[in-house]
Amino acid sequence: MAGLATGYPMPQARGGNPDTSTLYDINGLAKDAPGWLDHTMEFIGEYGIVLGLAVLMVLAWWSLRRRQDAPAAVAALLWAPLAAGLALLVNIPIRGFVKRPRPFVDHTGLEVLVKGKTDYSFVSDHATLTMAIGVALFVANRKYGLIGIGLAFLEGFCRVYMGVHYPTDVVGGLALGTAVALLLAPLAMMALTPLTRAVARTRCAWLVRSAGPVAAAPPPLVAAEAAEAGRETPRHRDNDLAA
């Protein structure tokens, strides 16, 4: 079995704290899982979801370049990695102020899949980063944003499963990433949209606008009339900004 395990009885280590008991419930899955599954969860939780979000952003960029308002849409997409970086910076003083040890420091009987974690636990950097990207993606495009947010929740589950974070560390990270991505999105769009529109007028216009056919959603009235008449609404891409 991968990771570090101790033999202290879990019921005694749990106590009456729901945060700790939930930690043992989720991490207990790692104790019963085969080694290959633990190794898979370790990779997904440490690197896999972050890499998946990077691929998702590339796919979103390729799609958003085909919109009528492509420069504004790409500006919203650019906000995703910036929001993630800013959220991680905000987390530095939070972690230094709270100074919460990793769960395996204060609790025994955990199956710790990743060794060498010596920094503080609250809030989770991985949960913060992934949720900031997911929410910022939602600002740019609902479809890709919902996928990104789903990956962020999966990241949070993985961190607890791996025994390196309490559930409240994850909840705090998800909340922090959401707050930074949403609250600062208007200012980010004010700064980034003129930049992408300027790029659209240069030889590098392909970065923010596709040279192919432009996709546009049908007017809301057309969709409403089609629904009233019982006809199928024309199929189109979900290209609305969700800001």
Short mmCIF file of N, CA and C in Angstrom, two decimals, residues 20 29 36 38 44 61 69 105 110 115 127 132-133 145-147 158 178 181 215-216 218 229 235 237-238 242:
data_model
loop_
_atom_site.label_atom_id
_atom_site.label_comp_id
_atom_site.label_asym_id
_atom_site.label_seq_id
_atom_site.Cartn_x
_atom_site.Cartn_y
_atom_site.Cartn_z
N THR A 20 -12.49 16.25 11.44
CA THR A 20 -11.57 15.13 11.58
C THR A 20 -12.23 13.81 11.20
N LEU A 29 -10.83 5.37 2.65
CA LEU A 29 -10.97 4.72 1.35
C LEU A 29 -9.61 4.33 0.79
N TRP A 36 -2.46 0.29 -6.80
CA TRP A 36 -2.47 1.01 -8.08
C TRP A 36 -3.46 2.16 -8.06
N ASP A 38 -4.33 3.92 -5.33
CA ASP A 38 -3.73 4.98 -4.52
C ASP A 38 -2.69 5.76 -5.32
N ILE A 44 -3.25 12.07 -9.82
CA ILE A 44 -4.34 12.97 -10.18
C ILE A 44 -4.39 14.17 -9.23
N TRP A 61 -9.79 28.14 -25.45
CA TRP A 61 -9.20 29.19 -26.29
C TRP A 61 -9.48 28.93 -27.76
N ASP A 69 -17.53 38.03 -30.50
CA ASP A 69 -16.83 38.89 -29.54
C ASP A 69 -15.55 38.23 -29.05
N VAL A 105 0.15 15.39 11.10
CA VAL A 105 0.99 15.82 12.21
C VAL A 105 0.28 15.63 13.54
N LEU A 110 -3.66 7.67 9.69
CA LEU A 110 -3.97 8.14 8.33
C LEU A 110 -3.08 7.45 7.31
N LYS A 115 4.51 12.04 0.74
CA LYS A 115 5.40 12.38 1.84
C LYS A 115 6.07 13.73 1.60
N ALA A 127 -6.68 23.31 -4.07
CA ALA A 127 -8.10 23.64 -4.18
C ALA A 127 -8.29 25.09 -4.60
N ALA A 132 -10.14 28.68 -8.72
CA ALA A 132 -9.97 29.99 -9.36
C ALA A 132 -10.01 29.84 -10.89
N ILE A 133 -9.33 28.83 -11.40
CA ILE A 133 -9.35 28.59 -12.84
C ILE A 133 -10.75 28.20 -13.31
N GLY A 145 -16.47 26.19 -18.12
CA GLY A 145 -16.40 26.57 -16.72
C GLY A 145 -16.97 25.50 -15.80
N LEU A 146 -18.09 24.90 -16.18
CA LEU A 146 -18.67 23.85 -15.35
C LEU A 146 -17.76 22.64 -15.27
N ILE A 147 -17.11 22.32 -16.38
CA ILE A 147 -16.14 21.22 -16.35
C ILE A 147 -14.99 21.56 -15.41
N CYS A 158 -9.52 14.63 -3.74
CA CYS A 158 -8.23 13.94 -3.81
C CYS A 158 -7.31 14.37 -2.68
N THR A 178 -12.88 31.02 -5.57
CA THR A 178 -14.11 31.59 -6.12
C THR A 178 -14.16 33.09 -5.89
N ALA A 181 -11.61 35.00 -8.16
CA ALA A 181 -11.97 34.95 -9.58
C ALA A 181 -13.20 35.80 -9.89
N ALA A 215 -18.87 31.78 -35.16
CA ALA A 215 -20.06 31.14 -34.60
C ALA A 215 -20.85 32.16 -33.81
N ALA A 216 -22.15 32.15 -33.97
CA ALA A 216 -23.00 33.08 -33.24
C ALA A 216 -24.24 32.36 -32.76
N PRO A 218 -28.22 32.02 -31.82
CA PRO A 218 -29.41 32.64 -32.36
C PRO A 218 -29.99 33.64 -31.38
N ALA A 229 -43.67 27.09 -30.46
CA ALA A 229 -44.25 26.34 -31.57
C ALA A 229 -43.98 24.84 -31.45
N ARG A 235 -29.52 24.02 -33.23
CA ARG A 235 -28.36 23.66 -32.40
C ARG A 235 -27.27 24.70 -32.56
N ARG A 237 -23.60 26.51 -30.35
CA ARG A 237 -22.63 26.41 -29.28
C ARG A 237 -23.05 27.32 -28.13
N ASP A 238 -22.66 26.94 -26.88
CA ASP A 238 -22.92 27.78 -25.73
C ASP A 238 -21.79 28.80 -25.65
N ALA A 242 -20.69 34.32 -19.14
CA ALA A 242 -21.47 34.06 -17.96
C ALA A 242 -21.15 35.04 -16.85
#
